[in-house]
GROMACS .gro file of C-alpha atoms in nm:
model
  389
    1UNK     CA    1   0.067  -2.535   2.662
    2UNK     CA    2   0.068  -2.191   2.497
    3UNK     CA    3   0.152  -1.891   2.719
    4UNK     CA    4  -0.032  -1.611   2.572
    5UNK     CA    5   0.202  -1.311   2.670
    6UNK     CA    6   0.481  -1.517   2.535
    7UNK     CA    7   0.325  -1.601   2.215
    8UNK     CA    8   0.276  -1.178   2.193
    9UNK     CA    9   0.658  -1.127   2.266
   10UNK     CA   10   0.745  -1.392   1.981
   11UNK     CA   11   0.490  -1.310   1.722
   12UNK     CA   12   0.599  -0.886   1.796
   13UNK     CA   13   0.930  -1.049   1.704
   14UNK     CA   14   0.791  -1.160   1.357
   15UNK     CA   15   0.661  -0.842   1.295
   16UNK     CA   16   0.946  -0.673   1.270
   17UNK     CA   17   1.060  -0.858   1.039
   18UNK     CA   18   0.787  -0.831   0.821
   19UNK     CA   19   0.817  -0.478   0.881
   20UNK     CA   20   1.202  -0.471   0.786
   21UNK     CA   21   1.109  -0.554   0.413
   22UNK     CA   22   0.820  -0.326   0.380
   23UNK     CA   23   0.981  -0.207   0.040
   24UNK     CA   24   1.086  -0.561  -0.103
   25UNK     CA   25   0.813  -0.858  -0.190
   26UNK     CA   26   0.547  -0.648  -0.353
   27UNK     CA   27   0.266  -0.799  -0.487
   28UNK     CA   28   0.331  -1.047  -0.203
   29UNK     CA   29   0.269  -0.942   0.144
   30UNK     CA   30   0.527  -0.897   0.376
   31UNK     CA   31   0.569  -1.173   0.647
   32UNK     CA   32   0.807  -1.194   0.935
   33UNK     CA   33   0.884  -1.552   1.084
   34UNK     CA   34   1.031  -1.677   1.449
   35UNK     CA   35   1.135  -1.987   1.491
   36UNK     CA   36   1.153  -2.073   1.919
   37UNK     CA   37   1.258  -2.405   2.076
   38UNK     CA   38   1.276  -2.464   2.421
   39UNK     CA   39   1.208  -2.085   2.492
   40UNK     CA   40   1.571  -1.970   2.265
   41UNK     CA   41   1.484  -1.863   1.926
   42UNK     CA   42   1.659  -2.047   1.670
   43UNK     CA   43   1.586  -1.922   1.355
   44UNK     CA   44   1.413  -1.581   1.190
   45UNK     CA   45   1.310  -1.538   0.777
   46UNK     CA   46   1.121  -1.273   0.627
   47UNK     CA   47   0.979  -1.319   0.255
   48UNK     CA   48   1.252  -1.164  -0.005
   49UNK     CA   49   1.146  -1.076  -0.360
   50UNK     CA   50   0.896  -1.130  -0.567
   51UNK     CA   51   1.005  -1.517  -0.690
   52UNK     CA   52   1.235  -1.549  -0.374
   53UNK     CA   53   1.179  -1.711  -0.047
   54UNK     CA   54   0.909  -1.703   0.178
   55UNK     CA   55   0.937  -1.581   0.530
   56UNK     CA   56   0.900  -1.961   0.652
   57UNK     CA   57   1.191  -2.097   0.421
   58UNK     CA   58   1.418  -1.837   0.506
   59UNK     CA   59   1.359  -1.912   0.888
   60UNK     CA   60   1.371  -2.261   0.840
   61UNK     CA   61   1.710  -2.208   0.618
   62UNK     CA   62   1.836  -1.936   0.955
   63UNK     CA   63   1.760  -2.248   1.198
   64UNK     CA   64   1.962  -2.539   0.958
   65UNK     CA   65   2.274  -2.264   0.959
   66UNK     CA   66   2.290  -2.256   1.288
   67UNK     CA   67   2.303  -2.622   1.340
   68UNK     CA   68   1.986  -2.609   1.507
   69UNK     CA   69   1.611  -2.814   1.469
   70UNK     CA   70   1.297  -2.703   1.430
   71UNK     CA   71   1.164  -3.027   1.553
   72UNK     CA   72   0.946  -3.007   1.840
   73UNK     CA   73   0.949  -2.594   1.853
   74UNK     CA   74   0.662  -2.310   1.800
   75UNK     CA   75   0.702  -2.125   1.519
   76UNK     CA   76   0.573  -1.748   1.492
   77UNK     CA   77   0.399  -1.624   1.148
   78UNK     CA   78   0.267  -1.337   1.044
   79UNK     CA   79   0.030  -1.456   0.807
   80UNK     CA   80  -0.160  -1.771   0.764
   81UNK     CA   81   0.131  -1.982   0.605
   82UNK     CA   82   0.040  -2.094   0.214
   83UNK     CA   83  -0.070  -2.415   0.084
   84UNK     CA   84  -0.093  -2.369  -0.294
   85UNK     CA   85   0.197  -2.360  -0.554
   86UNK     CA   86   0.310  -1.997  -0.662
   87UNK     CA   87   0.622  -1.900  -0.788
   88UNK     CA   88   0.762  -2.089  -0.522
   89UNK     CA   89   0.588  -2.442  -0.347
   90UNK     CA   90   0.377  -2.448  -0.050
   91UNK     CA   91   0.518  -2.300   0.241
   92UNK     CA   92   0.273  -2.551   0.468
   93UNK     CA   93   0.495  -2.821   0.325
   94UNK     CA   94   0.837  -2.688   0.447
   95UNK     CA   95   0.689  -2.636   0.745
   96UNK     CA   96   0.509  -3.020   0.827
   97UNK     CA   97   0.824  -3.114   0.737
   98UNK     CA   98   1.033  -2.937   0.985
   99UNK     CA   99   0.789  -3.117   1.254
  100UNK     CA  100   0.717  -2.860   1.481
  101UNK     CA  101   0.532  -2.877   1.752
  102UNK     CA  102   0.295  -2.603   1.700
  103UNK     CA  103   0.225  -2.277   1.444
  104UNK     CA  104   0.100  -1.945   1.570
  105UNK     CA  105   0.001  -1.701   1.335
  106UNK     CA  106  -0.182  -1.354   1.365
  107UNK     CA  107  -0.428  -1.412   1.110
  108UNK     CA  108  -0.601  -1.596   0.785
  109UNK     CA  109  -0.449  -1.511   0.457
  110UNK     CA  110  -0.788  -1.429   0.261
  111UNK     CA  111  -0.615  -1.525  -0.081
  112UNK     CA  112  -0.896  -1.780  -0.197
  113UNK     CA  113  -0.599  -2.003  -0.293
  114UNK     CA  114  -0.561  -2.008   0.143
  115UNK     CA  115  -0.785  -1.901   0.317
  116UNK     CA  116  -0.820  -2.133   0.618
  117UNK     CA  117  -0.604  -2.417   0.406
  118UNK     CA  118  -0.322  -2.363   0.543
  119UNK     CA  119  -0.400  -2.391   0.906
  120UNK     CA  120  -0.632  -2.739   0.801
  121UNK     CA  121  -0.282  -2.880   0.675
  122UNK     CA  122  -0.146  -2.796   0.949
  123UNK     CA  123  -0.350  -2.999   1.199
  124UNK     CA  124  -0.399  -3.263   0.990
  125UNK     CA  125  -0.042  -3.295   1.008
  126UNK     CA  126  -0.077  -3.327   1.381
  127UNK     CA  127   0.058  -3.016   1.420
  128UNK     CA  128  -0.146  -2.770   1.681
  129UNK     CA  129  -0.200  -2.411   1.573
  130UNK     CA  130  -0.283  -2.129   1.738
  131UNK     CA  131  -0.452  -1.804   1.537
  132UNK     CA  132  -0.508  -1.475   1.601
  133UNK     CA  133  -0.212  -1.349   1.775
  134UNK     CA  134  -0.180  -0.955   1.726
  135UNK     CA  135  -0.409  -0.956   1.425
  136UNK     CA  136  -0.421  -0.568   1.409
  137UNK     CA  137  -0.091  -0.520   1.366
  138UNK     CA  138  -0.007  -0.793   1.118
  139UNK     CA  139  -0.275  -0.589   0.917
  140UNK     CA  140  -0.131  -0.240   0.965
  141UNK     CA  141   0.188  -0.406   0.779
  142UNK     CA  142  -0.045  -0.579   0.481
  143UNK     CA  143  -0.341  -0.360   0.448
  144UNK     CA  144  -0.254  -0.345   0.085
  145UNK     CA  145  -0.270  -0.719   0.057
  146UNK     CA  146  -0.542  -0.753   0.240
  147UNK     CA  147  -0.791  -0.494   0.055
  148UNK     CA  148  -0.701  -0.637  -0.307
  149UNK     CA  149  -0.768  -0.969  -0.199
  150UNK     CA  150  -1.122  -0.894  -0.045
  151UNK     CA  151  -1.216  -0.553  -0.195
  152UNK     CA  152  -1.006  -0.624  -0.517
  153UNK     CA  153  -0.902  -0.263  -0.522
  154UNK     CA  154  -0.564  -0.157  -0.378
  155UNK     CA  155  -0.510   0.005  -0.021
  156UNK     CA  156  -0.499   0.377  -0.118
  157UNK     CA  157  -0.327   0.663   0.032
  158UNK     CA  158  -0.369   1.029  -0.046
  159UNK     CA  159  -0.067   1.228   0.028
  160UNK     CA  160  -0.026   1.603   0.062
  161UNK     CA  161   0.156   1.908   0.205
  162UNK     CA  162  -0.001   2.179   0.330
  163UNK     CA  163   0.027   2.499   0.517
  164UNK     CA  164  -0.179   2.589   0.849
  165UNK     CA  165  -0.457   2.734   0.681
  166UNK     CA  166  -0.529   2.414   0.437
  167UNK     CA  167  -0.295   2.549   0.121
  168UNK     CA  168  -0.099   2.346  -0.085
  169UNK     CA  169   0.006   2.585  -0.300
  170UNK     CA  170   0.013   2.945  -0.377
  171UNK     CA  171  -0.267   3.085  -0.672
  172UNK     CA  172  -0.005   3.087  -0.899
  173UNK     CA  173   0.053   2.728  -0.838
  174UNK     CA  174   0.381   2.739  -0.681
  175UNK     CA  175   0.404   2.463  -0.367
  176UNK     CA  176   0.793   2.395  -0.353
  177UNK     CA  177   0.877   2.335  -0.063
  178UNK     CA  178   0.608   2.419   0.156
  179UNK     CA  179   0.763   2.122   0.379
  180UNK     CA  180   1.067   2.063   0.511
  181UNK     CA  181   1.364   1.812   0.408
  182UNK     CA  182   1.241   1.616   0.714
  183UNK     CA  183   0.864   1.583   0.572
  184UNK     CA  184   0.936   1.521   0.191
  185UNK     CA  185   1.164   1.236   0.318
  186UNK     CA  186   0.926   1.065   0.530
  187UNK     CA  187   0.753   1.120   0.234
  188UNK     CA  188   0.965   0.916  -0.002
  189UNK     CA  189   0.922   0.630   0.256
  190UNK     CA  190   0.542   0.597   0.156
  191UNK     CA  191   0.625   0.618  -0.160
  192UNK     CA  192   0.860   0.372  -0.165
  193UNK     CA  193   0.620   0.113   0.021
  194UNK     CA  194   0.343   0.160  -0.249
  195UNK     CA  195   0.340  -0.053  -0.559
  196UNK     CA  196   0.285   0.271  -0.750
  197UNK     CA  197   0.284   0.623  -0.700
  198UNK     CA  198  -0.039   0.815  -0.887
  199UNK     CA  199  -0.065   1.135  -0.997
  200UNK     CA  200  -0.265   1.388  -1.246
  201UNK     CA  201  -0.197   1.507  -1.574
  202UNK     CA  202  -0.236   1.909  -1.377
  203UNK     CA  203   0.070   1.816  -1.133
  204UNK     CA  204   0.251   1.687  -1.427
  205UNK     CA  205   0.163   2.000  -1.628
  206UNK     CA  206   0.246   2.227  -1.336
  207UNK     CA  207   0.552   2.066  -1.152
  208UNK     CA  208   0.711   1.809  -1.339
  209UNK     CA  209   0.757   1.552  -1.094
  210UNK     CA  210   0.954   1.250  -1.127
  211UNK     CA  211   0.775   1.055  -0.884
  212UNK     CA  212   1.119   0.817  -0.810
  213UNK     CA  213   1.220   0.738  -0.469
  214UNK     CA  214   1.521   0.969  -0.382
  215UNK     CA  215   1.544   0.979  -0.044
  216UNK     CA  216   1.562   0.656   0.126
  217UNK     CA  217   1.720   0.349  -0.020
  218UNK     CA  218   1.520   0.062  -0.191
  219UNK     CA  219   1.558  -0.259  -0.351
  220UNK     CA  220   1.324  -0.132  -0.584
  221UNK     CA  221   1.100   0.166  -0.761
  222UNK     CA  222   0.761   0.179  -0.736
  223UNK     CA  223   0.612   0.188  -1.119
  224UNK     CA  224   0.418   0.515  -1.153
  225UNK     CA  225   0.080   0.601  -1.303
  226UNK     CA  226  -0.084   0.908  -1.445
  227UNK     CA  227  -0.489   1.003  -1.439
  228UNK     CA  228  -0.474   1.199  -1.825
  229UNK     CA  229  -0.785   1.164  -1.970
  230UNK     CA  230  -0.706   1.365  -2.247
  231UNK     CA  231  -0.341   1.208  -2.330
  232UNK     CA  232  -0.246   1.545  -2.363
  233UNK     CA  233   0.062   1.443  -2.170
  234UNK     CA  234   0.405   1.597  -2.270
  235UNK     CA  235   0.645   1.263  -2.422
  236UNK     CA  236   0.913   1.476  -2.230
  237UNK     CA  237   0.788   1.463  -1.913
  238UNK     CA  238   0.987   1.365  -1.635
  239UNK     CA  239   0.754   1.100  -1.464
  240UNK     CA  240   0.782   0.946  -1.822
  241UNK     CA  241   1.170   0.888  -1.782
  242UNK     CA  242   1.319   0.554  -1.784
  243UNK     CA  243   1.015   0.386  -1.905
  244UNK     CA  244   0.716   0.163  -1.696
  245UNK     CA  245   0.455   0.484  -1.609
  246UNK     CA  246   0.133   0.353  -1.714
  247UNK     CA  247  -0.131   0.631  -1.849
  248UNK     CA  248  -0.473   0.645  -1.785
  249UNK     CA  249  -0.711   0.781  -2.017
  250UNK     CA  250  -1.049   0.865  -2.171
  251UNK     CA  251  -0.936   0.938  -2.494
  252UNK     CA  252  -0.842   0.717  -2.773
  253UNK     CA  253  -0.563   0.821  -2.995
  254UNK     CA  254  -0.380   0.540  -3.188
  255UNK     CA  255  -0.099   0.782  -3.284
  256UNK     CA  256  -0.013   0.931  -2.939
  257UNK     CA  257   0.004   0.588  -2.803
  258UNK     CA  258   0.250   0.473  -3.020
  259UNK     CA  259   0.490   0.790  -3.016
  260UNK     CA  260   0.407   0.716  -2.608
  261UNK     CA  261   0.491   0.356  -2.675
  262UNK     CA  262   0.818   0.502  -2.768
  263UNK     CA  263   0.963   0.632  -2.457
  264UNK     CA  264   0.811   0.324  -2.275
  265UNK     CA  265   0.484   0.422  -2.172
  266UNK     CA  266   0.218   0.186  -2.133
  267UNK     CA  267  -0.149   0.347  -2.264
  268UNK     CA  268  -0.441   0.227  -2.076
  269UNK     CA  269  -0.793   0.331  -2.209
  270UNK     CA  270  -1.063   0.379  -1.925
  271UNK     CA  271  -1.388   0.405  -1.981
  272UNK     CA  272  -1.512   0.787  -1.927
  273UNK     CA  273  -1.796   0.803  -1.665
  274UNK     CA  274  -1.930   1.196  -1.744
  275UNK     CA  275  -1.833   1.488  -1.890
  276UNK     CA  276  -1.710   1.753  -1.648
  277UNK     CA  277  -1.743   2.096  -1.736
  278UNK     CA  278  -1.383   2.292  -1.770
  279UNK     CA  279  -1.288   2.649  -1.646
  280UNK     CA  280  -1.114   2.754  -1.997
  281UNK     CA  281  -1.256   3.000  -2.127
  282UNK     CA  282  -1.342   2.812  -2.477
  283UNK     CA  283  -1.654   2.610  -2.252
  284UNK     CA  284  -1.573   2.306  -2.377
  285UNK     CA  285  -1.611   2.023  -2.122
  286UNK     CA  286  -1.328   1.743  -2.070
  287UNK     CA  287  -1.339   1.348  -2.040
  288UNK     CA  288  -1.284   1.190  -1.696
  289UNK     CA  289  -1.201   0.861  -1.659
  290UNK     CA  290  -1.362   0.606  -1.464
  291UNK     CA  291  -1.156   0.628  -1.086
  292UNK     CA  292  -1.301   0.313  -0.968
  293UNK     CA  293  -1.212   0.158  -1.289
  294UNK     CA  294  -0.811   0.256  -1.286
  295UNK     CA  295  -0.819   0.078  -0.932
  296UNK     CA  296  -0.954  -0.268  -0.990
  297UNK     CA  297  -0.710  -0.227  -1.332
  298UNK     CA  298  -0.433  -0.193  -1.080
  299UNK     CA  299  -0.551  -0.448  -0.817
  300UNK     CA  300  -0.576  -0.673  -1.108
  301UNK     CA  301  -0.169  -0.625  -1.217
  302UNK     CA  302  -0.131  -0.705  -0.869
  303UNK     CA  303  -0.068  -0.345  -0.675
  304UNK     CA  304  -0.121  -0.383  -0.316
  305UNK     CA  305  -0.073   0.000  -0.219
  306UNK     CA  306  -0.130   0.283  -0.437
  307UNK     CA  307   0.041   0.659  -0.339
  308UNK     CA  308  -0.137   0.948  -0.477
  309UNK     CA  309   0.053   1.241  -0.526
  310UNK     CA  310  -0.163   1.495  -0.721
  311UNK     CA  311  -0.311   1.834  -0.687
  312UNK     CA  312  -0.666   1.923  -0.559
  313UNK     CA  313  -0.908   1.839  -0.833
  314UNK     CA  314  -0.768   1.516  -0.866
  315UNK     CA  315  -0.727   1.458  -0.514
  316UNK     CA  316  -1.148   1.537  -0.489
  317UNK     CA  317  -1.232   1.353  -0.783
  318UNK     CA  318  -1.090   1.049  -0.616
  319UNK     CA  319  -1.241   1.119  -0.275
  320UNK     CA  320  -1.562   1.189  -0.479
  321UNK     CA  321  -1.505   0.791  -0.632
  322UNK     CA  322  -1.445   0.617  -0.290
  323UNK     CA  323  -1.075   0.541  -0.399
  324UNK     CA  324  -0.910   0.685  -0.054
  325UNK     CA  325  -0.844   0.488   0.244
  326UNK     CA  326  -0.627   0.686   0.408
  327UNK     CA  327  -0.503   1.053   0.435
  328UNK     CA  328  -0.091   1.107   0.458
  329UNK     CA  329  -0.101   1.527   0.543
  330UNK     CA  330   0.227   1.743   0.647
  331UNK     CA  331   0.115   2.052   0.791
  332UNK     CA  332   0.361   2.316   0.791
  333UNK     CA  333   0.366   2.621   1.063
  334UNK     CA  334   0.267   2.883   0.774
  335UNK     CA  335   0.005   3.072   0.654
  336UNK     CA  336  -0.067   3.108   0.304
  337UNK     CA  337  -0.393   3.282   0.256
  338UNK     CA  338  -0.540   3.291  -0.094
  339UNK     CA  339  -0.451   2.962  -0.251
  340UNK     CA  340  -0.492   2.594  -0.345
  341UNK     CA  341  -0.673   2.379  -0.109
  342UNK     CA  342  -0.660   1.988  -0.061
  343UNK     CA  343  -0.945   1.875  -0.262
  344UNK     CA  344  -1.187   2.036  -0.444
  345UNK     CA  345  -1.493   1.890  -0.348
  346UNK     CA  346  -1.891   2.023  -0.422
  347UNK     CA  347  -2.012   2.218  -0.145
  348UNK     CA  348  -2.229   2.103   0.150
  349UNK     CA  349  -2.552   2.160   0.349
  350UNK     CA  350  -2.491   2.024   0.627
  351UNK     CA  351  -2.183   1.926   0.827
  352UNK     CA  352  -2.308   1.551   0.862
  353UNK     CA  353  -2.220   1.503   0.513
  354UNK     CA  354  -1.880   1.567   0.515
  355UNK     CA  355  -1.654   1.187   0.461
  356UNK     CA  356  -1.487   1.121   0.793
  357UNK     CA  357  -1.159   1.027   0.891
  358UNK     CA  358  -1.020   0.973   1.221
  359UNK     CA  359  -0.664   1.035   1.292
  360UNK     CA  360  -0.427   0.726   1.410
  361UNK     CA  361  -0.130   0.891   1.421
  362UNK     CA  362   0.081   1.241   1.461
  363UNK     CA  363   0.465   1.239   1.413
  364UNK     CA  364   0.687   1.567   1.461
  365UNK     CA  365   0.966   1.586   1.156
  366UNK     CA  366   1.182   1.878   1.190
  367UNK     CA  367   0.968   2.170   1.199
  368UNK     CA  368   0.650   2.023   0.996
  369UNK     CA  369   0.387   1.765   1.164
  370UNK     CA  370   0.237   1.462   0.993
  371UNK     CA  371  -0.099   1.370   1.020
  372UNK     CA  372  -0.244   1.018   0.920
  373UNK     CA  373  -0.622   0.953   0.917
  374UNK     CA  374  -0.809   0.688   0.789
  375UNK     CA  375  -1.142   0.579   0.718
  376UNK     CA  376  -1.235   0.384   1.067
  377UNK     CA  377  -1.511   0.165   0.823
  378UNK     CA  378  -1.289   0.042   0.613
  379UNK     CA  379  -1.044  -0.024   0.838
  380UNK     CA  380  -1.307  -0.236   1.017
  381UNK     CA  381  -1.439  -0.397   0.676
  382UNK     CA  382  -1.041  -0.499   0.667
  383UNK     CA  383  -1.048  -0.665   1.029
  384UNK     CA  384  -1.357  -0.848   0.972
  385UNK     CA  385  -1.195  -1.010   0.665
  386UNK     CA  386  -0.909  -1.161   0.804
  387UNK     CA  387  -1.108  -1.370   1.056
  388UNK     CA  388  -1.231  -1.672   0.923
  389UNK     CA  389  -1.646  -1.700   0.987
   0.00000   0.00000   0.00000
């Protein structure tokens, strides 16, 4: 008989597993797995790799190294376990085979290729299963996952620093380092848990980024993506070095792609939407390219997460689209004055119109505060989606 506390305590165990390899499976989702027999646990797995393991093999694997069985335990999942051949087999299999006594998992994996499969194999196997099982939090580790496989965009986070007063950077355009150490490596972290970091062709322009993780390890960089709807981009620029950024743009320009093509740059065209009229003085007006649009692209090559980086008109241009789930903001104790704001967004009438966030989380690093907010109707959208109707 299941004890419900107990089946929390195990399945918090998975978790952290699945939230020990937040920078490694990408475009999988990251899954923890406990293996308990007889109330000792015998084995724990978390998926590896893209092409490696799942989290239920590698447990499985844990529990035949220590000379243990599986036969006859409960074993603790994070996600509905699969059913359909991948780039590796069936992870129901391994499991019916190991003969346990009963799977708990936290929720339904909404992959059409699952979705609910996995847990019919299961019984039919005569094995019992028991879903549901800290739900929320499985999601706050897959949100990614979860949104490309119902929403088919990516799970998108806007990140920024910013003083007191709402400034990211001076009139002149100078912002480094309006953070701490502390705050720009927390900041690395969400970069290195995104599938890719995005950015604009002004921040490349103005700062040069590289856009690399730098300061915590990982088993792997996230690829990188520019918004240029001119292709006016610089073949010198840093984000450009060591090949994989991907460029998104309005513009079509068979010789700039290939001398792009060159230094390993990938050229995406992107249907423009309108014309946007510029602040140079010659009045011309300038493509933009279709926000929406670069997201399903990405959802589509399998990003999960997407990190924007970027300055304030492309940071309102994509809260303008819809693109932004979540808000990532270090506030700094300063005041800056005169200056560069968020997100440049069209005025309002009324304050009922402004897009609302509600905060989920403040953490102190060093002398700078991070704020995260999210959008509480997406967030529910997500929920709803991993329950099976």
């Amino acid at each position: 008989m299941s004890n419900p506390d107990q089946d929390v305590f195990y399945m918090r165990q998975a978790l952290a597993l699945a939230q020990g390899v937040l920078y490694l499976p990408s475009p999988n989702p990251r899954v923890g797995c406990v293996v308990v027999r007889n109330g000792e646990v015998h084995g724990r797995g978390a998926t590896q790799l893209v092409g490696g393991p799942h989290a239920e093999v590698m447990a499985l694997r844990d529990v035949l190294q220590n000379g243990l069985t599986a036969e006859g335990a409960t074993i603790y999942v994070t996600l509905e376990p699969c059913c359909h051949h991948g780039r590796t087999p069936p992870c129901v299999d391994a499991l019916i085979a190991a003969k346990p006594a009963r799977v708990v998992f936290s929720h339904f994996d909404p992959n059409p290729n699952v979705a609910g499969r996995g847990m019919r194999a299961l019984r039919e196997a005569g094995i019992q299963v028991t879903v549901g099982v800290c739900a929320e939090e499985a999601l706050e580790i897959n949100p990614g996952f979860i949104s490309r496989m119902t929403r088919g965009v990516p799970y998108v986070w806007l990140k920024a620093a910013a003083s007191l007063d709402g400034r990211t950077a001076l009139s002149n355009g100078e912002s480094q380092w309006i953070t701490g150490a502390e705050a720009r490596a927390d900041g690395h972290h969400w970069r290195a848990r995104s599938c890719t970091v995005v950015t604009g062709i002004g921040t490349v322009r103005t700062d040069n980024p590289q856009l690399t993780v730098r300061h915590v390890e990982t088993p792997r960089q996230p690829r990188r993506a520019v918004i240029d709807p001119g292709l006016s981009i610089d073949a010198n620029a840093l984000v450009l070095k060591g090949g994989g950024t991907t460029l998104f743009t309005a513009t079509k320009d068979t010789d700039k792609t290939l001398r792009l093509a060159d230094v390993g740059a990938e050229v995406v065209y992107v249907p423009e939407t309108k014309l946007v009229a510029s602040s140079s003085l010659s009045g011309k007006s300038r493509p933009r390219v279709d926000l929406l649009e670069v997201m399903r692209w990405l959802a589509k090559r399998g990003d999960n997460e997407i990190h924007v980086e970027a300055g304030s008109g492309m940071n309102g241009a994509l809260l303008q689209a819809g693109c932004i789930d979540e808000l990532l903001i270090y506030t700094a104790p300063m005041l800056i004055g005169e200056g560069m704001g968020i997100a440049k967004l069209p005025g309002l009438h009324k304050l009922s119109q402004a897009p609302r966030f509600e905060f989920i989380d403040v953490a102190r690093l060093g002398a700078d505060v991070r704020l995260r907010a999210r959008s509480v109707a997406r967030w529910q959208d997500l929920l709803k989606k991993i329950h099976l109707n």
